[in-house]
Short mmCIF file of C-alpha atoms in Angstrom, two decimals:
data_model
loop_
_atom_site.label_atom_id
_atom_site.label_comp_id
_atom_site.label_asym_id
_atom_site.label_seq_id
_atom_site.Cartn_x
_atom_site.Cartn_y
_atom_site.Cartn_z
CA UNK A 269 122.87 -1.58 38.95
CA UNK A 270 120.83 -2.20 42.11
CA UNK A 271 117.92 -0.21 40.71
CA UNK A 272 118.11 -2.14 37.41
CA UNK A 273 117.92 -5.51 39.21
CA UNK A 274 115.08 -4.21 41.33
CA UNK A 275 113.11 -3.18 38.20
CA UNK A 276 113.66 -6.60 36.58
CA UNK A 277 112.45 -8.43 39.70
CA UNK A 278 109.41 -6.39 40.73
CA UNK A 279 108.45 -4.68 37.48
CA UNK A 280 108.88 -1.11 38.76
CA UNK A 281 111.74 1.03 39.84
CA UNK A 282 112.81 1.63 43.42
CA UNK A 283 112.34 5.36 42.94
CA UNK A 284 108.65 4.84 42.01
CA UNK A 285 108.01 2.72 45.13
CA UNK A 286 109.69 5.27 47.41
CA UNK A 287 107.69 8.08 45.86
CA UNK A 288 104.47 6.16 46.53
CA UNK A 289 105.43 5.65 50.19
CA UNK A 290 106.32 9.34 50.47
CA UNK A 291 102.91 10.33 49.10
CA UNK A 292 101.16 7.92 51.49
CA UNK A 293 103.08 9.26 54.49
CA UNK A 294 102.21 12.80 53.50
CA UNK A 295 98.53 11.82 53.23
CA UNK A 296 98.49 10.02 56.59
CA UNK A 297 100.47 12.55 58.66
CA UNK A 298 98.41 15.41 60.07
CA UNK A 299 99.26 18.97 59.04
CA UNK A 300 101.87 20.68 61.24
CA UNK A 301 100.75 24.02 62.58
CA UNK A 302 103.80 26.24 63.01
CA UNK A 303 103.40 29.09 65.42
CA UNK A 304 105.07 32.34 64.51
CA UNK A 305 107.63 33.85 66.86
CA UNK A 306 106.90 36.95 68.89
CA UNK A 307 109.22 39.96 68.68
CA UNK A 308 109.40 43.14 70.72
CA UNK A 309 110.43 46.03 68.49
CA UNK A 310 111.65 49.52 69.34
CA UNK A 311 110.62 51.81 66.49
CA UNK A 312 110.54 55.50 65.63
CA UNK A 313 107.36 57.03 64.25
CA UNK A 314 107.12 59.71 61.60
CA UNK A 315 106.23 62.26 64.29
CA UNK A 316 109.56 61.64 66.03
CA UNK A 317 108.33 59.50 68.94
CA UNK A 318 110.01 56.25 70.00
CA UNK A 319 107.57 53.48 70.85
CA UNK A 320 107.69 49.75 71.61
CA UNK A 321 105.51 47.30 69.68
CA UNK A 322 105.04 43.53 69.80
CA UNK A 323 104.88 41.81 66.39
CA UNK A 324 104.42 38.16 65.40
CA UNK A 325 106.41 36.98 62.38
CA UNK A 326 108.56 34.12 61.10
CA UNK A 327 111.87 35.94 61.48
CA UNK A 328 113.44 39.24 62.50
CA UNK A 329 113.99 40.13 58.83
CA UNK A 330 110.27 39.80 58.15
CA UNK A 331 109.52 42.07 61.11
CA UNK A 332 112.01 44.66 59.88
CA UNK A 333 110.65 44.64 56.32
CA UNK A 334 107.06 44.87 57.55
CA UNK A 335 107.70 47.81 59.87
CA UNK A 336 109.88 49.69 57.39
CA UNK A 337 107.16 49.19 54.79
CA UNK A 338 104.74 50.98 57.13
CA UNK A 339 107.12 53.93 57.38
CA UNK A 340 108.67 53.23 60.77
CA UNK A 341 112.37 53.42 61.61
CA UNK A 342 113.46 50.21 63.34
CA UNK A 343 116.04 50.59 66.13
CA UNK A 344 116.03 47.15 67.72
CA UNK A 345 114.25 43.82 67.37
CA UNK A 346 114.18 41.53 70.39
CA UNK A 347 112.80 38.01 70.32
CA UNK A 348 110.84 37.15 73.44
CA UNK A 349 112.49 33.72 73.47
CA UNK A 350 116.01 34.15 72.09
CA UNK A 351 117.18 37.67 72.88
CA UNK A 352 118.27 40.42 70.54
CA UNK A 353 118.12 39.53 66.87
CA UNK A 354 119.04 41.12 63.64
CA UNK A 355 120.73 40.45 60.34
CA UNK A 356 124.38 40.54 59.41
CA UNK A 357 127.44 40.66 61.57
CA UNK A 358 126.00 42.98 64.14
CA UNK A 359 123.14 40.70 65.03
CA UNK A 360 125.15 38.72 67.54
CA UNK A 361 124.06 39.76 70.97
CA UNK A 362 127.02 38.04 72.60
CA UNK A 363 129.50 40.68 71.56
CA UNK A 364 131.37 42.20 74.43
CA UNK A 365 131.36 45.92 75.02
CA UNK A 366 134.21 48.07 73.76
CA UNK A 367 136.68 49.34 76.38
CA UNK A 368 135.97 52.84 77.62
CA UNK A 369 139.33 54.19 76.49
CA UNK A 370 138.90 52.92 72.93
CA UNK A 371 135.28 54.07 72.87
CA UNK A 372 136.30 57.57 73.99
CA UNK A 373 139.02 57.76 71.34
CA UNK A 374 136.57 56.64 68.65
CA UNK A 375 134.02 59.30 69.59
CA UNK A 376 136.63 62.05 69.74
CA UNK A 377 137.80 61.18 66.24
CA UNK A 378 134.23 60.78 64.92
CA UNK A 379 133.18 64.16 66.33
CA UNK A 380 136.26 65.83 64.79
CA UNK A 381 135.67 64.26 61.36
CA UNK A 382 131.97 65.15 61.24
CA UNK A 383 132.68 68.67 62.51
CA UNK A 384 135.21 69.03 59.69
CA UNK A 385 132.45 68.29 57.16
CA UNK A 386 133.15 64.66 56.23
CA UNK A 387 130.12 62.46 55.52
CA UNK A 388 129.14 59.92 58.15
CA UNK A 389 129.87 56.94 55.90
CA UNK A 390 133.36 58.14 55.03
CA UNK A 391 134.09 58.89 58.69
CA UNK A 392 133.03 55.38 59.74
CA UNK A 393 135.14 53.87 56.96
CA UNK A 394 138.25 55.77 58.05
CA UNK A 395 137.83 54.96 61.73
CA UNK A 396 137.06 51.31 60.98
CA UNK A 397 140.34 50.96 59.10
CA UNK A 398 142.48 52.75 61.69
CA UNK A 399 140.97 51.60 64.99
CA UNK A 400 143.53 49.79 67.18
CA UNK A 401 140.78 47.64 68.74
CA UNK A 402 139.98 44.53 66.62
CA UNK A 403 136.49 44.19 68.15
CA UNK A 404 135.69 47.80 67.33
CA UNK A 405 136.95 47.33 63.78
CA UNK A 406 134.61 44.39 63.30
CA UNK A 407 131.67 46.36 64.68
CA UNK A 408 132.42 49.41 62.53
CA UNK A 409 132.64 47.20 59.46
CA UNK A 410 129.09 46.03 60.08
CA UNK A 411 127.96 49.61 60.78
CA UNK A 412 129.46 50.64 57.44
CA UNK A 413 127.56 47.86 55.63
CA UNK A 414 124.29 48.90 57.23
CA UNK A 415 124.78 52.58 56.36
CA UNK A 416 125.51 51.62 52.75
CA UNK A 417 122.24 49.67 52.67
CA UNK A 418 120.33 52.81 53.65
CA UNK A 419 120.22 52.68 57.46
CA UNK A 420 120.83 55.76 59.57
CA UNK A 421 123.85 55.89 61.87
CA UNK A 422 121.70 55.52 65.00
CA UNK A 423 119.93 52.49 63.53
CA UNK A 424 123.23 50.89 62.50
CA UNK A 425 124.67 51.41 65.98
CA UNK A 426 121.53 50.12 67.72
CA UNK A 427 121.71 46.94 65.64
CA UNK A 428 125.00 46.01 67.35
CA UNK A 429 123.21 44.83 70.49
CA UNK A 430 124.93 45.67 73.78
CA UNK A 431 128.15 46.85 72.16
CA UNK A 432 127.17 50.50 72.46
CA UNK A 433 125.35 51.93 75.51
CA UNK A 434 121.77 52.96 74.98
CA UNK A 435 122.46 56.54 76.02
CA UNK A 436 124.91 56.78 73.14
CA UNK A 437 122.55 55.51 70.45
CA UNK A 438 119.76 57.74 71.81
CA UNK A 439 122.07 60.77 71.66
CA UNK A 440 123.02 59.94 68.06
CA UNK A 441 119.32 59.65 67.17
CA UNK A 442 118.63 63.03 68.75
CA UNK A 443 121.50 64.56 66.76
CA UNK A 444 120.12 63.12 63.53
CA UNK A 445 116.67 64.53 64.26
CA UNK A 446 117.94 68.01 65.05
CA UNK A 447 120.58 68.09 62.31
CA UNK A 448 123.31 68.88 64.85
CA UNK A 449 125.09 65.53 65.03
CA UNK A 450 128.52 67.11 65.57
CA UNK A 451 127.28 69.15 68.55
CA UNK A 452 125.63 66.10 70.12
CA UNK A 453 128.80 64.06 69.65
CA UNK A 454 130.89 66.84 71.21
CA UNK A 455 128.60 66.91 74.26
CA UNK A 456 128.74 63.14 74.53
CA UNK A 457 132.54 63.22 74.36
CA UNK A 458 132.56 65.65 77.31
CA UNK A 459 130.19 63.34 79.19
CA UNK A 460 132.36 60.32 78.40
CA UNK A 461 135.56 62.10 79.45
CA UNK A 462 134.09 62.88 82.85
CA UNK A 463 132.83 59.32 83.29
CA UNK A 464 136.18 57.84 82.31
CA UNK A 465 137.99 60.29 84.58
CA UNK A 466 135.88 59.32 87.59
CA UNK A 467 136.35 55.61 86.85
CA UNK A 468 140.11 56.05 86.67
CA UNK A 469 140.16 57.91 89.97
CA UNK A 470 138.18 55.14 91.62
CA UNK A 471 140.55 52.50 90.25
CA UNK A 472 143.51 54.56 91.42
CA UNK A 473 142.01 54.90 94.89
CA UNK A 474 141.36 51.16 95.16
CA UNK A 475 144.63 49.95 93.61
CA UNK A 476 146.96 50.83 96.50
CA UNK A 477 144.77 49.37 99.30
CA UNK A 478 144.23 46.26 97.20
CA UNK A 479 147.99 45.87 96.75
CA UNK A 480 148.53 46.25 100.51
CA UNK A 481 145.81 43.68 101.22
CA UNK A 482 147.36 41.13 98.86
CA UNK A 483 150.84 41.74 100.26
CA UNK A 484 149.61 41.41 103.85
CA UNK A 485 147.73 38.19 103.00
CA UNK A 486 150.84 36.66 101.45
CA UNK A 487 153.00 37.71 104.40
CA UNK A 488 150.58 36.32 107.00
CA UNK A 489 150.31 33.06 105.03
CA UNK A 490 154.09 32.75 104.91
CA UNK A 491 154.39 33.33 108.65
CA UNK A 492 151.53 30.92 109.45
CA UNK A 493 152.67 28.07 107.21
CA UNK A 494 156.44 28.33 107.41
CA UNK A 495 157.85 30.45 110.25
CA UNK A 496 155.52 29.73 113.19
CA UNK A 497 155.53 25.89 112.80
CA UNK A 498 159.35 25.95 112.99
CA UNK A 499 159.19 28.14 116.09
CA UNK A 500 156.80 25.58 117.57
CA UNK A 501 159.37 22.81 116.97
CA UNK A 502 161.97 25.01 118.62
CA UNK A 503 159.80 25.51 121.70
CA UNK A 504 159.14 21.78 121.91
CA UNK A 505 162.86 21.06 121.86
CA UNK A 506 163.44 23.51 124.68
CA UNK A 507 160.65 21.98 126.81
CA UNK A 508 159.32 25.44 127.58
CA UNK A 509 155.88 25.12 126.00
CA UNK A 510 154.13 24.90 129.37
CA UNK A 511 155.55 28.27 130.36
CA UNK A 512 154.49 30.13 127.20
CA UNK A 513 151.75 32.78 127.33
CA UNK A 514 148.22 31.66 126.44
CA UNK A 515 148.04 33.83 123.31
CA UNK A 516 151.30 32.31 122.04
CA UNK A 517 150.02 28.79 122.65
CA UNK A 518 146.80 29.59 120.73
CA UNK A 519 148.72 31.06 117.80
CA UNK A 520 151.04 28.06 117.68
CA UNK A 521 148.09 25.67 117.78
CA UNK A 522 146.23 27.45 114.97
CA UNK A 523 149.35 27.62 112.82
CA UNK A 524 150.17 23.95 113.38
CA UNK A 525 146.58 22.92 112.58
CA UNK A 526 146.49 24.92 109.33
CA UNK A 527 149.93 23.67 108.24
CA UNK A 528 148.97 20.04 108.91
CA UNK A 529 145.68 20.28 106.95
CA UNK A 530 146.63 22.76 104.23
CA UNK A 531 146.07 20.27 101.39
CA UNK A 532 142.34 20.03 102.03
CA UNK A 533 141.83 23.54 103.47
CA UNK A 534 143.29 25.22 100.38
CA UNK A 535 140.97 23.48 97.83
CA UNK A 536 137.96 24.24 100.01
CA UNK A 537 139.03 27.86 100.24
CA UNK A 538 139.49 28.15 96.46
CA UNK A 539 136.13 26.50 95.76
CA UNK A 540 134.43 28.76 98.30
CA UNK A 541 135.89 31.90 96.73
CA UNK A 542 134.89 30.78 93.22
CA UNK A 543 131.35 29.97 94.35
CA UNK A 544 131.06 33.35 96.07
CA UNK A 545 132.28 35.17 92.95
CA UNK A 546 129.85 33.20 90.78
CA UNK A 547 126.96 33.94 93.12
CA UNK A 548 127.75 37.66 93.24
CA UNK A 549 127.56 37.69 89.43
CA UNK A 550 123.96 36.50 89.54
CA UNK A 551 121.19 39.15 89.74
CA UNK A 552 120.26 38.15 93.28
CA UNK A 553 123.85 38.12 94.50
CA UNK A 554 124.66 41.41 92.79
CA UNK A 555 121.58 43.04 94.32
CA UNK A 556 122.53 41.82 97.80
CA UNK A 557 126.14 42.97 97.38
CA UNK A 558 125.11 46.42 96.17
CA UNK A 559 122.65 46.72 99.05
CA UNK A 560 125.42 45.80 101.49
CA UNK A 561 127.67 48.51 100.04
CA UNK A 562 124.97 51.12 100.66
CA UNK A 563 124.79 50.14 104.33
CA UNK A 564 128.49 50.76 104.96
CA UNK A 565 128.94 54.05 106.84
CA UNK A 566 131.48 55.77 104.59
CA UNK A 567 131.33 53.86 101.31
CA UNK A 568 127.53 53.96 101.10
CA UNK A 569 127.43 57.74 100.92
CA UNK A 570 130.22 57.73 98.34
CA UNK A 571 128.27 55.27 96.15
CA UNK A 572 125.17 57.49 96.37
CA UNK A 573 127.11 60.58 95.35
CA UNK A 574 128.81 58.85 92.43
CA UNK A 575 125.48 57.43 91.24
CA UNK A 576 123.76 60.82 91.56
CA UNK A 577 126.51 62.49 89.51
CA UNK A 578 126.36 59.79 86.84
CA UNK A 579 122.56 59.90 86.60
CA UNK A 580 122.36 63.71 86.41
CA UNK A 581 125.12 63.85 83.80
CA UNK A 582 123.35 61.23 81.69
CA UNK A 583 120.03 63.09 81.92
CA UNK A 584 121.68 66.39 81.02
CA UNK A 585 123.34 64.85 77.97
CA UNK A 586 120.08 63.30 76.76
CA UNK A 587 117.99 66.43 77.34
CA UNK A 588 120.53 68.58 75.51
CA UNK A 589 120.05 66.34 72.47
CA UNK A 590 116.29 66.88 72.43
CA UNK A 591 115.17 63.68 74.16
CA UNK A 592 111.95 64.02 76.15
CA UNK A 593 112.06 63.81 79.95
CA UNK A 594 110.33 60.38 80.25
CA UNK A 595 112.55 58.90 77.55
CA UNK A 596 115.64 60.52 79.09
CA UNK A 597 114.86 59.02 82.50
CA UNK A 598 114.17 55.57 81.03
CA UNK A 599 117.55 55.61 79.30
CA UNK A 600 119.54 57.53 81.91
CA UNK A 601 118.45 55.27 84.79
CA UNK A 602 120.31 52.42 83.11
CA UNK A 603 123.59 54.28 83.74
CA UNK A 604 123.20 53.75 87.51
CA UNK A 605 125.83 51.17 88.35
CA UNK A 606 124.38 50.11 91.70
CA UNK A 607 121.55 47.63 91.09
CA UNK A 608 119.84 48.41 94.41
CA UNK A 609 119.61 52.12 93.54
CA UNK A 610 118.44 51.20 90.05
CA UNK A 611 115.70 49.05 91.57
CA UNK A 612 114.54 51.94 93.74
CA UNK A 613 114.39 54.16 90.65
CA UNK A 614 111.98 51.92 88.74
CA UNK A 615 108.87 53.68 90.06
CA UNK A 616 110.03 57.14 88.96
CA UNK A 617 109.19 56.64 85.28
CA UNK A 618 105.56 55.76 86.03
CA UNK A 619 105.16 58.92 88.12
CA UNK A 620 106.61 61.07 85.35
CA UNK A 621 104.23 59.58 82.80
CA UNK A 622 101.32 60.21 85.17
CA UNK A 623 102.08 63.92 84.86
CA UNK A 624 103.71 64.54 88.23
CA UNK A 625 106.58 66.96 88.62
CA UNK A 626 110.03 65.70 87.76
CA UNK A 627 111.57 66.69 91.10
CA UNK A 628 108.71 65.07 93.06
CA UNK A 629 109.00 61.92 90.98
CA UNK A 630 112.76 61.73 91.50
CA UNK A 631 112.33 62.25 95.25
CA UNK A 632 110.14 59.13 95.38
CA UNK A 633 113.23 57.01 94.67
CA UNK A 634 114.40 57.95 98.20
CA UNK A 635 118.11 57.70 97.52
CA UNK A 636 119.13 60.96 95.83
CA UNK A 637 120.63 63.53 98.25
CA UNK A 638 118.07 66.14 99.38
CA UNK A 639 120.24 68.94 98.01
CA UNK A 640 120.20 67.32 94.57
CA UNK A 641 116.39 67.05 94.64
CA UNK A 642 116.08 70.71 95.66
CA UNK A 643 118.40 71.86 92.87
CA UNK A 644 116.47 69.76 90.33
CA UNK A 645 113.22 71.30 91.53
CA UNK A 646 114.62 74.83 91.12
CA UNK A 647 115.81 74.01 87.60
CA UNK A 648 112.42 72.51 86.71
CA UNK A 649 110.52 75.60 87.87
CA UNK A 650 112.89 78.05 86.20
CA UNK A 651 112.92 76.19 82.87
CA UNK A 652 116.63 75.37 83.08
CA UNK A 653 116.45 71.72 84.04
CA UNK A 654 119.27 70.60 81.76
CA UNK A 655 121.68 73.25 83.06
CA UNK A 656 120.77 72.48 86.68
CA UNK A 657 121.31 68.74 86.14
CA UNK A 658 124.76 69.55 84.81
CA UNK A 659 125.48 71.65 87.90
CA UNK A 660 124.32 68.83 90.18
CA UNK A 661 126.62 66.39 88.36
CA UNK A 662 129.61 68.73 88.67
CA UNK A 663 128.88 69.37 92.36
CA UNK A 664 128.70 65.70 93.31
CA UNK A 665 131.71 64.89 91.15
CA UNK A 666 133.71 67.31 93.30
CA UNK A 667 132.17 65.92 96.50
CA UNK A 668 132.99 62.35 95.52
CA UNK A 669 136.59 63.29 94.72
CA UNK A 670 136.95 64.75 98.22
CA UNK A 671 135.50 61.59 99.76
CA UNK A 672 137.80 59.42 97.65
CA UNK A 673 140.81 61.35 98.95
CA UNK A 674 139.55 60.95 102.50
CA UNK A 675 139.03 57.24 101.96
CA UNK A 676 142.56 56.85 100.62
CA UNK A 677 143.97 58.68 103.62
CA UNK A 678 141.92 56.51 105.97
CA UNK A 679 143.11 53.30 104.29
#
């Protein structure tokens, strides 16, 4: 009705007038130049090498289609401005990692199914339906969809972002290249079992001292806030405060001061602890904390031994799957839990790519035990580097267990 009245009054419809204004605005406004996004892609070449390439495109899907059209296998696409990207359910980079226990169980079952002769797709389908972890079920559902669309298992797993560790996806890729996926999975299960076992021993060693520390803190707080102030009132009533020892007077004064101001001391204490925890979660705080741990007389050596065992075990697992030494170091160095030691290891990869010896390059990190460097050098010269790395990992696993027992006895 409004448009009919408008036509009768002005002789043309409202739609015609709006279309004329739209055409005028389009003619006046300057053209908008849209800049394409930049993506960093990790791809596999036809010769079997893994390289990194920077590509400009409108979206991650366009990058994937372009690279796959050129014959490359795409493992990951990372936007330089918005993080890891992809398509489908697995593209979310905010997914949390799967618990180690559930991840170990999944790999044990997957290795058994593939060793029994079941296809990869059917194995993923079965495990996705029966997994007790809801997050893992969701991830495996997306992996199943990607495999059905033609992606390899390693590509489907890499598309899940940080859900799976990089050493795992690299091992799967090596198994696919060599045609021995079941053997690679079996070796990775052994690696994961040892890692989980060491982590459980560390938690067991820390649990009892932590319980004692919490219990002692609660007991001291109870004495300071409840018992000692009442003893102070008792001493005041007896008029014997002047004759008390100096240490007793100081303790009574501290206890009375804390009890009288607890309602503003406690919030400050809670806020301080929360701020400290938040700061230690930042890269700078984590680096400072890890550096402080290395300076402690007994714990520092234990951290070095645990990190050396973890690094050597990761390298051995990657090399056994056919990964090259530079690629194995680049991936295996990420398994070092201590950020300070990881920072010191950054220069090793450049030395390896320059053609220097592996043992000499590793020694430049200046944190591995000298015995470990010597054993790595012997393995490199004799052509048994993978086996020697496994021996180094086993040796320092045993050494760290002894130090953990000593630490528990000391605590």
